[in-house]
């Protein structure tokens, strides 16, 4: 439950606190479509891991603003890492 988890992090985070994250995310193009197609099997094999999530969008939608975000590639997968803080209400 990514939205619920991010909402709880935002709720308990101190006003000056920060969310530090690193996550592999959905790739673009055909690689992303392949991640979507294979997600049910991959998730089962990888103990519930979702390698096709749009985590950057989920963090923003949960009420955070990015202080820093780095986008990189882990072999065939894309990844993001960075720091986010609670956005003003």
Short mmCIF file of C-alpha atoms in Angstrom, two decimals:
data_model
loop_
_atom_site.label_atom_id
_atom_site.label_comp_id
_atom_site.label_asym_id
_atom_site.label_seq_id
_atom_site.Cartn_x
_atom_site.Cartn_y
_atom_site.Cartn_z
CA UNK A 1 0.00 0.00 0.00
CA UNK A 2 2.35 2.70 -1.24
CA UNK A 3 -0.09 5.63 -0.90
CA UNK A 4 -0.99 4.59 2.66
CA UNK A 5 2.65 4.13 3.62
CA UNK A 6 3.65 7.54 2.24
CA UNK A 7 0.68 9.19 3.97
CA UNK A 8 1.78 7.68 7.29
CA UNK A 9 5.39 8.78 6.76
CA UNK A 10 4.16 12.31 6.04
CA UNK A 11 1.95 12.23 9.14
CA UNK A 12 4.70 11.21 11.56
CA UNK A 13 7.56 13.15 9.99
CA UNK A 14 8.73 16.10 12.08
CA UNK A 15 8.16 19.49 10.43
CA UNK A 16 11.89 19.76 9.60
CA UNK A 17 12.24 16.03 8.88
CA UNK A 18 13.10 14.52 5.54
CA UNK A 19 12.28 11.39 3.61
CA UNK A 20 15.43 9.80 2.20
CA UNK A 21 14.65 7.25 -0.49
CA UNK A 22 16.14 4.92 -3.07
CA UNK A 23 13.88 2.82 -5.25
CA UNK A 24 13.91 1.04 -8.55
CA UNK A 25 11.06 2.32 -10.71
CA UNK A 26 9.20 1.66 -13.91
CA UNK A 27 11.26 2.19 -17.05
CA UNK A 28 9.92 3.97 -20.08
CA UNK A 29 8.98 2.55 -23.47
CA UNK A 30 8.99 -1.14 -24.21
CA UNK A 31 11.03 -1.97 -21.09
CA UNK A 32 8.29 -0.44 -18.94
CA UNK A 33 5.61 -2.36 -20.78
CA UNK A 34 7.56 -5.56 -20.20
CA UNK A 35 7.78 -4.74 -16.49
CA UNK A 36 3.99 -4.28 -16.43
CA UNK A 37 3.40 -7.60 -18.19
CA UNK A 38 5.81 -9.57 -16.00
CA UNK A 39 4.92 -7.87 -12.68
CA UNK A 40 2.59 -10.61 -11.40
CA UNK A 41 5.28 -13.29 -11.73
CA UNK A 42 8.12 -11.00 -10.68
CA UNK A 43 6.22 -9.90 -7.60
CA UNK A 44 5.60 -13.50 -6.61
CA UNK A 45 9.26 -14.49 -7.11
CA UNK A 46 10.59 -11.34 -5.44
CA UNK A 47 8.44 -11.49 -2.28
CA UNK A 48 5.93 -8.86 -3.34
CA UNK A 49 8.35 -6.39 -4.93
CA UNK A 50 6.78 -4.02 -7.50
CA UNK A 51 9.43 -3.15 -10.05
CA UNK A 52 7.03 -1.16 -12.20
CA UNK A 53 5.88 1.45 -9.67
CA UNK A 54 5.86 5.14 -10.51
CA UNK A 55 7.38 6.05 -7.16
CA UNK A 56 8.38 9.61 -8.03
CA UNK A 57 4.78 10.48 -8.85
CA UNK A 58 3.52 8.67 -5.73
CA UNK A 59 5.88 10.64 -3.47
CA UNK A 60 4.77 13.93 -5.02
CA UNK A 61 1.08 12.96 -4.82
CA UNK A 62 1.52 12.11 -1.12
CA UNK A 63 2.34 15.75 -0.35
CA UNK A 64 6.12 15.85 -0.54
CA UNK A 65 8.39 18.20 -2.46
CA UNK A 66 11.73 17.03 -3.74
CA UNK A 67 14.79 18.69 -2.30
CA UNK A 68 17.00 16.46 -4.42
CA UNK A 69 16.28 13.66 -6.85
CA UNK A 70 18.71 11.62 -8.88
CA UNK A 71 17.65 9.36 -11.71
CA UNK A 72 19.92 6.49 -12.68
CA UNK A 73 19.96 3.09 -14.26
CA UNK A 74 20.60 -0.21 -12.46
CA UNK A 75 21.46 -2.59 -15.31
CA UNK A 76 18.15 -2.80 -17.22
CA UNK A 77 16.11 -1.07 -14.51
CA UNK A 78 15.71 2.60 -13.74
CA UNK A 79 16.14 3.91 -10.21
CA UNK A 80 15.56 7.11 -8.28
CA UNK A 81 17.11 8.32 -5.07
CA UNK A 82 16.98 11.54 -3.16
CA UNK A 83 15.50 13.60 -0.39
CA UNK A 84 11.93 14.85 -0.05
CA UNK A 85 10.30 17.07 2.55
CA UNK A 86 6.69 17.66 3.51
CA UNK A 87 5.12 20.21 1.20
CA UNK A 88 3.35 23.15 2.78
CA UNK A 89 -0.36 22.42 3.37
#
